[in-house]
Coordinates of C-alpha atoms in Angstrom, one line a residue:
M5 CA 0.0 0.0 0.0
I6 CA 1.3 3.4 -1.1
P7 CA 2.1 5.7 2.0
V8 CA -0.1 8.7 2.4
E9 CA 2.9 10.9 2.3
I10 CA 3.8 9.7 -1.2
I11 CA 0.2 10.3 -2.4
T12 CA 0.3 13.7 -0.9
I13 CA 3.6 14.6 -2.8
I14 CA 2.2 13.4 -6.0
V15 CA -1.0 15.3 -5.6
Q16 CA 0.8 18.4 -4.7
F17 CA 3.2 18.0 -7.6
L18 CA 0.3 17.6 -10.1
A19 CA -1.5 20.5 -8.6
A20 CA 1.6 22.7 -8.7
A21 CA 2.4 21.7 -12.2
L22 CA -1.2 22.5 -13.5
G23 CA -1.4 25.7 -11.5
I24 CA 1.9 27.0 -12.9
T25 CA 1.0 25.9 -16.5
A26 CA -2.4 27.8 -16.1
A27 CA -0.6 30.9 -14.7
L28 CA 2.0 31.2 -17.5
P29 CA -0.3 32.4 -20.3
S30 CA -2.1 34.8 -17.9
I31 CA 0.5 37.5 -18.7
L32 CA -0.6 37.6 -22.3
V33 CA -4.3 38.4 -21.7
F34 CA -3.2 41.7 -20.2
L35 CA -0.5 42.5 -22.9
Q36 CA -0.8 44.7 -25.9
L37 CA 0.9 43.0 -28.7
H38 CA 2.5 44.6 -31.7
W39 CA 2.5 43.0 -35.1
P40 CA 4.4 40.9 -36.3
A41 CA 3.9 38.4 -33.4
P42 CA 1.8 35.5 -34.7
A43 CA 2.8 32.9 -32.2
L44 CA 2.2 35.1 -29.1
W45 CA -1.1 36.2 -30.7
F46 CA -2.4 32.6 -31.1
L47 CA -1.4 31.8 -27.5
K48 CA -3.1 34.9 -26.2
L49 CA -6.4 34.0 -28.0
Y50 CA -6.4 30.5 -26.5
A51 CA -5.5 31.8 -23.1
S52 CA -8.5 34.2 -23.3
A53 CA -10.9 31.6 -24.6
L54 CA -9.9 29.0 -22.0
S55 CA -10.0 31.5 -19.1
P56 CA -13.1 29.8 -17.4
I57 CA -11.2 26.5 -17.4
L58 CA -8.0 28.0 -16.2
A59 CA -9.8 29.8 -13.4
F60 CA -11.4 26.4 -12.5
I61 CA -7.8 24.8 -12.5
G62 CA -6.8 27.7 -10.1
L63 CA -9.7 26.7 -7.8
L64 CA -8.5 23.1 -7.7
S65 CA -5.0 24.1 -7.0
A66 CA -6.1 26.3 -4.2
L67 CA -8.1 23.5 -2.7
V68 CA -5.2 21.1 -2.9
G69 CA -2.9 23.7 -1.4
L70 CA -5.3 24.2 1.6
A71 CA -5.9 20.6 2.0
T72 CA -2.2 19.6 2.0
G73 CA -0.9 22.7 3.9
S74 CA 1.1 24.2 0.9
A75 CA 1.1 27.9 0.9
F76 CA 2.9 27.9 -2.5
I77 CA 0.2 25.9 -4.3
S78 CA -2.6 27.7 -2.6
G79 CA -1.0 31.1 -3.8
I80 CA -0.6 29.9 -7.4
G81 CA -4.3 28.7 -7.3
L82 CA -5.5 32.0 -5.8
Y83 CA -3.6 33.9 -8.4
N84 CA -5.2 32.0 -11.3
I85 CA -8.7 32.5 -9.8
V86 CA -8.2 36.2 -9.4
I87 CA -6.4 36.9 -12.6
Y88 CA -8.8 34.9 -14.9
C89 CA -12.0 36.0 -13.1
V90 CA -10.9 39.7 -13.6
H91 CA -10.3 38.8 -17.2
I92 CA -13.8 37.2 -17.7
F93 CA -15.5 40.1 -15.9
S94 CA -13.5 42.6 -18.3
V95 CA -14.4 40.7 -21.5
T96 CA -18.1 40.4 -20.7
R97 CA -19.0 44.0 -20.0
P98 CA -21.7 45.5 -22.0
P99 CA -21.1 48.4 -24.5
A100 CA -20.5 51.7 -22.8
F101 CA -22.4 54.9 -23.5
P102 CA -22.7 56.4 -26.1
G103 CA -22.1 53.2 -28.0
N104 CA -24.8 51.2 -26.3
F105 CA -28.1 49.8 -27.7
E106 CA -30.2 52.2 -25.7
K107 CA -28.5 55.2 -27.3
A108 CA -28.9 53.6 -30.8
F109 CA -32.4 52.3 -30.7
G110 CA -34.0 54.0 -27.6
L111 CA -34.6 53.0 -24.1
H112 CA -37.3 50.3 -24.8
W113 CA -35.5 48.9 -27.9
A114 CA -35.8 45.3 -26.7
D115 CA -39.6 45.5 -26.4
K116 CA -39.7 45.9 -30.2
I117 CA -38.1 42.4 -30.8
N118 CA -40.4 39.6 -31.7
P119 CA -40.8 37.4 -28.7
G120 CA -40.3 34.3 -30.7
Q121 CA -36.8 35.5 -31.6
K122 CA -35.8 35.5 -27.9
N123 CA -36.2 31.7 -27.5
H124 CA -32.6 31.0 -28.2
F125 CA -31.0 34.3 -27.1
L126 CA -28.1 34.0 -24.8
P127 CA -29.5 34.5 -21.2
A128 CA -26.5 36.6 -20.2
R129 CA -23.2 38.0 -21.5
A130 CA -21.3 35.7 -19.2
I131 CA -22.2 32.1 -19.5
F132 CA -20.1 28.9 -19.5
K133 CA -20.9 27.5 -22.9
L134 CA -23.2 28.0 -25.8
P135 CA -26.6 26.3 -25.4
I136 CA -27.5 23.3 -27.5
V137 CA -29.9 24.3 -30.4
P138 CA -31.8 22.4 -33.1
D139 CA -29.8 21.3 -36.0
P140 CA -29.9 23.8 -38.9
R141 CA -30.0 22.8 -42.7
L142 CA -26.8 23.3 -44.4
E143 CA -26.0 23.5 -48.1
Q144 CA -22.3 23.7 -49.1
N145 CA -20.5 25.0 -52.0
L146 CA -23.3 26.7 -53.9
T147 CA -22.3 28.9 -56.8
F148 CA -23.7 32.4 -56.4
A149 CA -21.8 34.1 -59.3
T150 CA -19.4 33.5 -62.2
I151 CA -16.9 36.3 -62.9
P152 CA -17.8 37.8 -66.3
G153 CA -15.4 36.7 -69.0
T154 CA -13.9 33.9 -66.9
A155 CA -14.8 30.4 -65.6
S156 CA -14.2 31.6 -62.1
R157 CA -17.1 30.6 -59.9
L158 CA -17.8 32.2 -56.4
L159 CA -19.1 29.7 -53.8
C160 CA -21.0 30.0 -50.6
D161 CA -22.6 27.9 -47.9
V162 CA -26.2 28.5 -46.9
W163 CA -27.4 27.8 -43.3
Q164 CA -31.1 27.6 -42.9
P165 CA -33.1 27.2 -39.7
S166 CA -34.3 23.8 -38.6
S167 CA -37.7 22.9 -39.9
I168 CA -39.1 23.2 -36.3
I169 CA -37.8 26.8 -36.1
A170 CA -40.1 29.6 -37.5
P171 CA -38.1 31.7 -40.0
S172 CA -37.4 35.3 -39.2
G173 CA -37.3 36.4 -42.8
L174 CA -33.8 37.9 -42.3
A175 CA -30.6 36.8 -44.2
F176 CA -27.1 37.4 -42.8
I177 CA -24.3 37.6 -45.3
Y178 CA -21.0 36.6 -43.6
L179 CA -17.5 37.4 -44.9
H180 CA -14.5 35.6 -43.5
G181 CA -11.3 37.4 -42.5
G182 CA -7.8 36.6 -43.8
A183 CA -6.0 39.9 -44.5
W184 CA -7.5 39.9 -48.1
Y185 CA -5.0 37.2 -48.9
M186 CA -5.9 33.8 -47.3
L187 CA -8.5 31.8 -45.3
D188 CA -11.8 30.7 -46.5
K189 CA -15.5 30.3 -45.5
D190 CA -16.5 27.8 -42.9
L191 CA -13.6 28.6 -40.5
G192 CA -14.4 28.6 -36.8
T193 CA -17.8 30.0 -37.5
R194 CA -20.1 26.9 -37.1
P195 CA -21.1 27.3 -33.5
F196 CA -21.9 31.0 -34.3
F197 CA -24.1 30.1 -37.4
R198 CA -25.9 27.3 -35.6
H199 CA -26.9 29.8 -32.8
L200 CA -28.1 32.3 -35.3
A201 CA -30.0 29.9 -37.4
A202 CA -31.8 28.7 -34.3
Q203 CA -33.3 32.3 -34.2
G204 CA -34.8 31.8 -37.6
H205 CA -32.1 33.6 -39.6
L206 CA -30.6 32.5 -42.9
I207 CA -26.7 32.7 -43.1
M208 CA -24.9 33.0 -46.3
D209 CA -21.2 32.2 -45.7
V210 CA -19.4 33.6 -48.7
A211 CA -16.0 32.7 -50.2
Y212 CA -15.0 35.9 -52.2
R213 CA -11.8 36.1 -54.3
L214 CA -8.6 37.0 -52.6
A215 CA -5.2 38.6 -53.6
P216 CA -3.4 38.1 -55.8
E217 CA -6.3 36.7 -57.8
T218 CA -8.1 40.0 -57.7
D219 CA -7.6 43.4 -56.1
M220 CA -9.6 45.0 -53.3
L221 CA -12.2 46.5 -55.8
G222 CA -12.7 43.0 -57.1
M223 CA -13.4 41.8 -53.6
V224 CA -15.9 44.5 -52.9
Q225 CA -17.6 43.6 -56.2
D226 CA -17.8 39.9 -55.3
V227 CA -19.6 41.0 -52.0
K228 CA -22.1 42.9 -54.0
R229 CA -22.6 39.9 -56.2
A230 CA -23.5 38.0 -53.0
I231 CA -26.1 40.7 -52.1
A232 CA -27.6 40.5 -55.4
W233 CA -27.8 36.8 -55.4
I234 CA -29.4 36.5 -52.0
K235 CA -32.1 39.1 -53.1
E236 CA -32.8 37.4 -56.3
N237 CA -33.2 34.1 -54.4
A238 CA -35.1 35.6 -51.5
K239 CA -38.5 33.9 -52.4
N240 CA -36.8 30.5 -52.7
Y241 CA -35.4 30.8 -49.2
G242 CA -38.4 32.5 -47.6
I243 CA -36.6 35.6 -46.7
N244 CA -37.6 39.3 -47.1
P245 CA -35.2 41.0 -49.7
D246 CA -35.5 44.2 -47.7
M247 CA -34.1 42.4 -44.5
I248 CA -30.5 41.6 -45.6
V249 CA -27.8 42.4 -43.1
I250 CA -24.1 42.0 -44.1
G251 CA -21.1 41.5 -41.7
G252 CA -17.8 39.6 -41.1
G253 CA -14.6 39.5 -39.2
S254 CA -11.4 41.5 -39.9
S255 CA -10.8 42.0 -43.7
G256 CA -14.3 40.5 -44.2
A257 CA -15.8 43.2 -41.9
H258 CA -13.9 45.8 -43.9
L259 CA -15.4 44.6 -47.1
A260 CA -18.9 44.4 -45.5
L261 CA -18.6 48.0 -44.4
L262 CA -17.5 49.2 -47.8
A263 CA -20.3 47.3 -49.5
A264 CA -22.9 48.6 -47.2
Y265 CA -21.9 52.2 -47.4
T266 CA -21.3 52.3 -51.2
A267 CA -24.6 50.6 -52.1
N268 CA -25.4 53.2 -54.7
N269 CA -21.9 54.1 -55.7
P270 CA -21.1 53.0 -59.2
Q271 CA -17.5 53.0 -58.7
F272 CA -17.8 49.8 -56.5
T273 CA -20.6 48.2 -58.5
P274 CA -19.9 45.4 -61.1
K275 CA -21.1 46.3 -64.6
E276 CA -23.5 43.4 -64.7
L277 CA -25.3 44.6 -61.6
E278 CA -25.7 48.2 -62.4
G279 CA -29.3 49.4 -61.8
K280 CA -29.9 46.7 -59.2
D281 CA -30.8 47.2 -55.5
L282 CA -27.6 46.3 -53.6
S283 CA -28.7 48.0 -50.3
V284 CA -28.7 46.3 -46.9
C285 CA -30.7 47.0 -43.8
G286 CA -27.8 46.7 -41.4
V287 CA -24.0 46.0 -41.2
I288 CA -21.9 44.3 -38.6
S289 CA -18.2 44.7 -38.2
L290 CA -16.2 42.3 -36.0
Y291 CA -12.7 44.1 -35.6
G292 CA -12.8 45.4 -39.1
P293 CA -10.2 48.1 -40.2
A294 CA -12.1 51.3 -40.9
D295 CA -9.2 53.4 -41.9
L296 CA -6.4 51.6 -44.0
K297 CA -3.7 54.3 -43.4
E298 CA -4.2 53.8 -39.7
M299 CA -3.9 50.1 -40.2
Y300 CA -0.8 50.4 -42.2
Y301 CA 1.0 52.2 -39.3
H302 CA -0.6 50.1 -36.6
T303 CA 0.7 46.9 -38.1
N304 CA 4.2 48.4 -38.6
Q305 CA 4.1 48.1 -42.3
Q306 CA 6.3 51.2 -42.5
L307 CA 9.0 49.0 -41.0
T308 CA 8.3 45.6 -42.6
T309 CA 7.8 46.9 -46.3
R310 CA 10.3 49.6 -46.6
S311 CA 13.6 50.7 -45.3
S312 CA 15.1 54.1 -44.5
P313 CA 18.6 55.4 -44.2
G314 CA 20.3 53.8 -41.1
R315 CA 17.4 51.5 -40.5
P316 CA 16.8 48.1 -42.4
K317 CA 13.5 46.5 -43.0
K318 CA 12.0 44.6 -40.1
T319 CA 11.6 41.0 -40.9
A320 CA 7.9 39.9 -41.3
P321 CA 7.0 36.2 -40.6
T322 CA 6.9 34.0 -43.7
Q323 CA 4.8 31.3 -42.1
M324 CA 3.3 30.2 -38.8
P325 CA 5.3 28.2 -36.3
G326 CA 5.5 24.4 -36.7
W327 CA 3.2 23.7 -33.8
I328 CA 0.4 25.8 -35.3
I329 CA 0.9 24.1 -38.7
N330 CA 0.5 20.7 -37.2
L331 CA -2.5 21.9 -35.2
M332 CA -4.3 23.1 -38.2
G333 CA -3.6 19.9 -40.3
N334 CA -5.2 19.9 -43.8
N335 CA -6.7 23.3 -43.0
Y336 CA -3.3 24.8 -43.3
H337 CA -3.4 24.4 -47.1
R338 CA -7.1 24.7 -47.6
L339 CA -7.0 28.2 -46.0
G340 CA -4.1 29.3 -48.2
M341 CA -1.8 29.8 -45.2
D342 CA 1.0 28.0 -47.0
K343 CA 1.2 31.2 -49.2
G344 CA 3.2 32.8 -46.3
F345 CA 2.6 35.9 -44.3
E346 CA 4.9 38.4 -45.9
N347 CA 2.2 39.7 -48.2
A348 CA -0.9 39.2 -45.9
G349 CA -2.6 42.4 -45.3
T350 CA 0.3 44.3 -47.0
F351 CA -1.1 47.5 -48.6
V352 CA 2.1 48.1 -50.7
T353 CA 1.3 44.9 -52.6
L354 CA -2.5 45.6 -52.7
F355 CA -2.3 49.2 -53.7
G356 CA 1.1 49.4 -55.3
G357 CA 2.6 51.9 -52.8
H358 CA 2.9 53.4 -49.4
P359 CA 0.2 55.9 -47.9
D360 CA 2.4 58.8 -48.9
E361 CA 2.8 57.6 -52.5
C362 CA -0.9 56.8 -53.2
P363 CA -3.0 58.4 -50.5
E364 CA -6.1 58.4 -52.7
R365 CA -6.1 54.6 -52.8
Y366 CA -6.0 54.2 -49.0
E367 CA -8.7 56.8 -48.7
L368 CA -11.0 55.3 -51.4
F369 CA -11.0 51.8 -49.7
S370 CA -11.4 53.1 -46.2
P371 CA -15.0 52.8 -44.9
V372 CA -14.6 56.0 -42.9
T373 CA -14.5 57.9 -46.3
H374 CA -17.9 56.7 -47.4
V375 CA -20.0 57.6 -44.3
H376 CA -23.2 59.4 -45.3
A377 CA -26.7 60.2 -44.0
E378 CA -28.2 57.0 -45.6
C379 CA -25.8 54.6 -44.2
P380 CA -27.6 51.5 -42.7
P381 CA -27.6 50.8 -38.9
T382 CA -24.2 49.5 -37.8
L383 CA -22.8 47.3 -35.1
L384 CA -19.1 47.7 -34.4
I385 CA -17.4 45.2 -32.2
H386 CA -13.5 45.5 -31.6
G387 CA -11.1 44.4 -29.1
K388 CA -9.2 47.1 -27.3
Q389 CA -5.9 45.2 -27.6
D390 CA -6.3 44.4 -31.3
V391 CA -2.9 43.5 -32.8
M392 CA -3.9 44.1 -36.4
A393 CA -6.9 46.3 -36.8
P394 CA -6.5 49.6 -34.8
V395 CA -9.3 50.3 -32.4
K396 CA -8.7 54.0 -33.0
S397 CA -10.1 53.8 -36.6
T398 CA -13.3 52.1 -35.2
R399 CA -13.7 54.9 -32.7
I400 CA -13.3 57.4 -35.7
L401 CA -15.9 55.6 -37.8
F402 CA -18.3 55.5 -34.7
S403 CA -17.9 59.3 -34.4
R404 CA -18.6 59.9 -38.1
L405 CA -21.7 57.7 -38.0
M406 CA -23.0 59.6 -34.9
D407 CA -22.5 62.9 -36.6
K408 CA -24.7 61.7 -39.4
K409 CA -27.3 60.3 -36.9
I410 CA -26.9 56.7 -38.0
Q411 CA -28.1 54.1 -35.5
T412 CA -24.9 52.8 -34.3
V413 CA -23.7 50.4 -31.5
M414 CA -20.0 50.3 -30.6
H415 CA -18.6 47.8 -28.4
I416 CA -15.0 47.9 -27.3
L417 CA -14.0 44.8 -25.5
L418 CA -11.3 45.1 -22.9
Q419 CA -8.3 42.8 -22.9
T420 CA -9.4 41.4 -26.2
D421 CA -7.3 40.8 -29.4
H422 CA -8.0 40.2 -33.0
A423 CA -10.2 37.2 -34.1
F424 CA -11.2 36.6 -30.5
D425 CA -14.5 35.1 -31.6
L426 CA -13.1 32.3 -33.7
Q427 CA -11.2 30.4 -31.1
L428 CA -13.1 27.8 -29.0
S429 CA -16.2 29.9 -29.3
K430 CA -18.4 27.4 -27.5
I431 CA -16.7 28.3 -24.2
S432 CA -14.9 31.7 -24.9
P433 CA -16.4 34.5 -22.8
S434 CA -15.4 37.3 -25.2
A435 CA -17.0 35.3 -28.1
H436 CA -20.2 34.9 -26.1
N437 CA -20.3 38.6 -25.5
A438 CA -20.1 39.3 -29.2
I439 CA -22.7 36.8 -30.0
Y440 CA -25.0 38.5 -27.4
D441 CA -24.6 41.9 -29.3
V442 CA -25.0 40.3 -32.7
E443 CA -28.1 38.3 -32.1
R444 CA -29.9 41.3 -30.5
F445 CA -28.8 43.5 -33.3
L446 CA -30.1 41.1 -36.0
A447 CA -33.3 40.6 -34.0
R448 CA -33.7 44.4 -34.0
M449 CA -33.3 44.5 -37.8
V450 CA -36.1 42.0 -38.1

């Protein structure tokens, strides 16, 4: 029989090891990273998403320390409990005035939502995991357009509510991120889409063309082709063509804002769609860059894409670390990440110059440039510590929209970084907070 002392030592060792392992990434959740830092960024996203579990590990460590008389283990456990609970509290706060729902839609805005829509709402901003919902109906790889003069087909996935869910009549067009250069539809969004489909919404998950296959204008035009397609097929899918909301994450959010704010601008409209109604009733930006010149400097492109006297160019990462490649498996190639990172989100490549060389290009493709009195209601969600898309430009966009009296909600999430909603979204507190906003915004559009 194993002596009690040996068992105690083993339990203490395991509790200490778990506690220290949980404590190490805690530094990252409070840290403002600066690009390029892909490995630290990934670790930070996972530390934030796993914060409820890491806090629970801290609780176990503290209990073991108390039970075995180890002040060190108890201290590590208490540290984890406090640090991760503070983080969870920070990333699940509601939007602050004047960016809250009450300011945008009035004090009793929630009373105008159809009660049936609320059946599958998140009960609170801070929950442990996303609730189980009825299985939606999924159609994959549908062709929604063919680029004129080519054989290039644009594909999408369509998520429809379960047959036991009453349709809301609203369609949500979603555009994935990827720095205008990589990634694809159906990446980390399935829990999000399942949740929205349970509220009766149809989701169109779009794969638009990327660089270098096309330029930024071509991407915006692909988005407008998606809007046209869903409107033309509205009757087939049981949706109202006047209830189309567009949104996305990162570069997809940028394209969504551009398409929404330039609905009647012929400069952004494909020739074959001239004269068609390409308007939307709402737009959602999840950490989308609203001012590309601001993003150029925020991501240190003045250092990674040019040199100056006495200062060589800063080396940009050419690929993800090996452990991330192995973690992604086949998706690493499917998502175009094997193209490398040196040109991802690089505006010199996209625009053919730096901001001081072609300022008109940076201005033309910045959503802040196109704010006008007829812009649709807008939801802006952004992490305060975003390593890629500057939160400053989202604040500027919000200010301009407010000046034009556009109904706008802006939610800046503390201690939150880029792409926070795509990692372990079933349990991620910050992802739940974003979903809480999105589901209510969409319901208000209905």
